[in-house]
Amino acid sequence: TAVDPFVGTSAAIQHLRQQAERVATAERPILVQGETGAGKGILTRWIHANGRRTEHPFVDLNCASLPRDLLESELFGHERGAFTGAVAQKTGLVELAHRGTLFLDEVGDLELSLQPKLLKVLEEQAFRRVGAVRDRQVDVRLIAATHQDLPRLVSENKFRSDLYFRISTIPITIPPLRHRVEDIPVLARQLLDRLAFDIGRGRIELAADADRALA
């Protein structure tokens, strides 16, 4: 079961819920924006679980977690002998996400040289493994996420404008917790209930002055 990303009563979190419910069944790319730790991955999993592709794979990758050469192979796969160390054929994450959702976290960190390949997936639903001579067809719905200012990266020629146009057709911004402080007691209650269950204790209470201090 997907974790609920809409815990709280604030107008901001209710607006986020309404946005997510409207776009969950969309087939166009979705761009989730928000600060680090805002819950972009949780929201993305909820969108997949409540969309038309929920019975098919959810495949995620953090674009900032791998160097360029490994990232290309991880995303698109490679043929045997494509490079030193490629002793066997590898299926990439794009291919594994066929008919499902491909979630690319921190897409702003995607190398410029790889961006045309992702654009091809979006425009033609096609990709090519490293070392291959022919394209493969794939059917994926892309959800991208970033904490970066992509328009600024575009202006600095660090992110392709055509790719930005493609991935930002449906933008969703997750508000930071400081913009919805009225949700803090609700979130704290949920976390404390989980903690009490995990350690085998009874209900743990949060004092009123602790609530105020968190806010």
Short mmCIF file of C-alpha atoms in Angstrom, two decimals:
data_model
loop_
_atom_site.label_atom_id
_atom_site.label_comp_id
_atom_site.label_asym_id
_atom_site.label_seq_id
_atom_site.Cartn_x
_atom_site.Cartn_y
_atom_site.Cartn_z
CA THR A 1 0.00 0.00 0.00
CA ALA A 2 1.33 3.42 -0.98
CA VAL A 3 2.10 5.78 1.92
CA ASP A 4 -0.39 8.66 2.21
CA PRO A 5 1.41 11.86 1.15
CA PHE A 6 -1.49 14.08 2.22
CA VAL A 7 -1.38 13.84 6.03
CA GLY A 8 -2.65 17.11 7.47
CA THR A 9 -5.53 19.55 7.35
CA SER A 10 -3.94 22.64 5.81
CA ALA A 11 -5.26 24.28 2.65
CA ALA A 12 -1.86 23.65 1.03
CA ILE A 13 -1.95 19.88 1.54
CA GLN A 14 -5.58 19.67 0.46
CA HIS A 15 -4.72 21.56 -2.72
CA LEU A 16 -1.87 19.11 -3.34
CA ARG A 17 -4.30 16.20 -2.94
CA GLN A 18 -6.70 17.74 -5.44
CA GLN A 19 -3.89 18.24 -7.95
CA ALA A 20 -2.63 14.68 -7.55
CA GLU A 21 -6.12 13.19 -7.91
CA ARG A 22 -6.65 15.14 -11.14
CA VAL A 23 -3.41 14.00 -12.77
CA ALA A 24 -3.11 10.43 -11.44
CA THR A 25 -4.67 8.93 -14.59
CA ALA A 26 -2.83 11.26 -16.99
CA GLU A 27 -0.48 9.72 -19.52
CA ARG A 28 1.61 12.84 -20.10
CA PRO A 29 4.84 13.38 -18.14
CA ILE A 30 4.54 14.86 -14.66
CA LEU A 31 7.17 17.09 -13.04
CA VAL A 32 7.15 17.01 -9.23
CA GLN A 33 9.02 19.92 -7.69
CA GLY A 34 9.89 20.51 -4.06
CA GLU A 35 12.73 20.89 -1.62
CA THR A 36 14.84 17.93 -0.53
CA GLY A 37 12.85 15.91 1.99
CA ALA A 38 9.46 17.31 0.96
CA GLY A 39 8.18 13.87 -0.05
CA LYS A 40 8.52 13.84 -3.84
CA GLY A 41 9.11 10.09 -3.96
CA ILE A 42 6.13 9.33 -1.72
CA LEU A 43 3.83 11.48 -3.86
CA THR A 44 5.09 9.83 -7.03
CA ARG A 45 4.39 6.34 -5.70
CA TRP A 46 0.89 7.45 -4.72
CA ILE A 47 0.26 8.79 -8.24
CA HIS A 48 1.40 5.48 -9.75
CA ALA A 49 -0.72 3.45 -7.31
CA ASN A 50 -3.81 5.50 -8.18
CA GLY A 51 -3.28 5.65 -11.93
CA ARG A 52 -4.09 3.46 -14.89
CA ARG A 53 -0.71 1.71 -14.78
CA THR A 54 -0.89 0.52 -11.17
CA GLU A 55 -0.81 -3.17 -12.20
CA HIS A 56 2.48 -2.61 -14.05
CA PRO A 57 6.02 -1.82 -12.82
CA PHE A 58 7.05 1.26 -10.88
CA VAL A 59 10.75 1.77 -11.59
CA ASP A 60 12.71 4.57 -9.95
CA LEU A 61 16.22 5.97 -10.28
CA ASN A 62 18.00 8.90 -8.65
CA CYS A 63 19.87 10.64 -11.46
CA ALA A 64 22.36 12.14 -9.00
CA SER A 65 23.40 8.77 -7.58
CA LEU A 66 25.49 7.41 -10.46
CA PRO A 67 28.31 8.67 -12.71
CA ARG A 68 27.45 9.33 -16.35
CA ASP A 69 28.69 6.03 -17.84
CA LEU A 70 26.90 3.89 -15.26
CA LEU A 71 23.75 6.01 -15.47
CA GLU A 72 23.45 5.49 -19.23
CA SER A 73 23.79 1.72 -18.87
CA GLU A 74 21.40 1.68 -15.90
CA LEU A 75 18.74 3.61 -17.79
CA PHE A 76 19.01 2.14 -21.27
CA GLY A 77 20.85 -1.15 -20.78
CA HIS A 78 23.76 -2.42 -22.86
CA GLU A 79 24.76 -5.20 -25.19
CA ARG A 80 27.42 -7.72 -24.36
CA GLY A 81 30.84 -6.32 -25.24
CA ALA A 82 29.58 -2.74 -25.52
CA PHE A 83 32.40 -1.59 -23.25
CA THR A 84 35.08 -3.02 -20.99
CA GLY A 85 33.36 -5.06 -18.31
CA ALA A 86 30.15 -5.58 -20.26
CA VAL A 87 30.41 -9.37 -20.09
CA ALA A 88 26.68 -9.91 -20.44
CA GLN A 89 23.66 -8.19 -21.92
CA LYS A 90 21.85 -5.85 -19.51
CA THR A 91 18.23 -4.74 -19.57
CA GLY A 92 17.88 -1.07 -18.61
CA LEU A 93 15.33 0.52 -16.30
CA VAL A 94 13.48 2.16 -19.19
CA GLU A 95 12.81 -1.29 -20.61
CA LEU A 96 11.91 -2.75 -17.20
CA ALA A 97 9.31 0.01 -16.76
CA HIS A 98 7.43 -1.07 -19.91
CA ARG A 99 3.69 -0.38 -19.52
CA GLY A 100 4.35 1.12 -16.09
CA THR A 101 5.85 4.26 -14.56
CA LEU A 102 9.46 5.42 -14.80
CA PHE A 103 10.34 7.79 -11.96
CA LEU A 104 13.50 9.84 -12.42
CA ASP A 105 14.37 11.64 -9.21
CA GLU A 106 16.72 14.64 -9.34
CA VAL A 107 16.29 14.86 -13.11
CA GLY A 108 18.09 18.21 -13.03
CA ASP A 109 21.32 16.26 -12.45
CA LEU A 110 20.92 14.24 -15.65
CA GLU A 111 24.00 14.70 -17.83
CA LEU A 112 23.47 16.88 -20.92
CA SER A 113 24.76 14.07 -23.14
CA LEU A 114 22.00 11.73 -21.89
CA GLN A 115 19.16 14.21 -22.18
CA PRO A 116 18.54 13.64 -25.94
CA LYS A 117 18.15 9.91 -25.22
CA LEU A 118 15.48 10.60 -22.61
CA LEU A 119 13.81 13.03 -25.01
CA LYS A 120 13.65 10.24 -27.61
CA VAL A 121 11.85 8.01 -25.11
CA LEU A 122 9.26 10.74 -24.57
CA GLU A 123 8.82 11.73 -28.21
CA GLU A 124 9.12 8.39 -29.95
CA GLN A 125 8.67 5.84 -27.14
CA ALA A 126 11.95 4.39 -28.35
CA PHE A 127 15.48 3.93 -27.00
CA ARG A 128 18.70 2.18 -27.90
CA ARG A 129 20.85 0.06 -25.59
CA VAL A 130 24.51 1.04 -25.29
CA GLY A 131 26.36 -0.80 -28.07
CA ALA A 132 23.16 -1.70 -29.96
CA VAL A 133 22.46 -0.92 -33.61
CA ARG A 134 18.67 -0.77 -33.51
CA ASP A 135 16.02 0.95 -31.45
CA ARG A 136 13.60 -0.76 -29.12
CA GLN A 137 10.04 0.38 -28.52
CA VAL A 138 8.75 0.96 -25.02
CA ASP A 139 5.55 2.24 -23.43
CA VAL A 140 6.25 4.18 -20.22
CA ARG A 141 4.72 7.07 -18.32
CA LEU A 142 7.45 9.37 -16.98
CA ILE A 143 7.35 11.17 -13.66
CA ALA A 144 10.37 13.37 -12.99
CA ALA A 145 11.26 15.17 -9.79
CA THR A 146 13.75 17.83 -8.81
CA HIS A 147 14.58 20.32 -6.10
CA GLN A 148 16.44 22.47 -8.63
CA ASP A 149 15.26 25.49 -10.60
CA LEU A 150 15.05 23.93 -14.06
CA PRO A 151 14.28 27.19 -15.93
CA ARG A 152 17.50 28.60 -14.49
CA LEU A 153 19.42 25.50 -15.61
CA VAL A 154 17.91 25.93 -19.09
CA SER A 155 19.05 29.57 -19.20
CA GLU A 156 22.55 28.44 -18.16
CA ASN A 157 22.57 25.77 -20.91
CA LYS A 158 22.79 23.01 -18.32
CA PHE A 159 19.40 21.51 -19.18
CA ARG A 160 17.82 21.18 -22.63
CA SER A 161 14.86 23.47 -23.21
CA ASP A 162 13.06 20.89 -25.37
CA LEU A 163 13.39 18.26 -22.65
CA TYR A 164 12.18 20.72 -20.01
CA PHE A 165 9.17 21.49 -22.20
CA ARG A 166 8.37 17.78 -22.48
CA ILE A 167 8.70 16.85 -18.81
CA SER A 168 6.94 19.91 -17.39
CA THR A 169 3.58 19.61 -19.14
CA ILE A 170 1.98 18.73 -15.77
CA PRO A 171 3.87 20.47 -12.92
CA ILE A 172 3.15 19.77 -9.26
CA THR A 173 4.90 21.60 -6.44
CA ILE A 174 4.99 20.11 -2.93
CA PRO A 175 4.82 22.87 -0.29
CA PRO A 176 7.52 22.77 2.40
CA LEU A 177 6.36 22.02 5.94
CA ARG A 178 7.12 25.58 7.07
CA HIS A 179 4.30 26.73 4.76
CA ARG A 180 1.79 24.41 6.45
CA VAL A 181 2.76 24.43 10.12
CA GLU A 182 -0.79 23.53 11.14
CA ASP A 183 -0.04 20.02 9.82
CA ILE A 184 2.84 19.51 12.26
CA PRO A 185 0.71 18.16 15.16
CA VAL A 186 -1.02 15.69 12.82
CA LEU A 187 2.28 14.47 11.38
CA ALA A 188 3.84 14.26 14.85
CA ARG A 189 0.88 12.23 16.13
CA GLN A 190 1.24 9.78 13.25
CA LEU A 191 5.00 9.42 13.78
CA LEU A 192 4.62 8.93 17.52
CA ASP A 193 1.94 6.27 17.00
CA ARG A 194 4.28 4.40 14.66
CA LEU A 195 7.15 4.73 17.13
CA ALA A 196 5.00 3.44 20.01
CA PHE A 197 3.98 0.42 17.95
CA ASP A 198 7.58 -0.31 16.87
CA ILE A 199 8.95 -0.26 20.43
CA GLY A 200 5.94 -1.96 22.00
CA ARG A 201 4.83 0.97 24.13
CA GLY A 202 1.47 2.56 24.80
CA ARG A 203 0.42 5.89 23.39
CA ILE A 204 3.14 8.56 23.47
CA GLU A 205 1.91 12.10 23.96
CA LEU A 206 3.46 15.30 22.65
CA ALA A 207 3.28 18.17 25.13
CA ALA A 208 1.66 21.42 24.02
CA ASP A 209 4.90 23.38 24.40
CA ALA A 210 6.66 20.76 22.24
CA ASP A 211 4.01 21.33 19.55
CA ARG A 212 4.65 25.08 19.69
CA ALA A 213 8.42 24.58 19.56
CA LEU A 214 8.13 22.42 16.42
CA ALA A 215 5.96 25.03 14.73
#
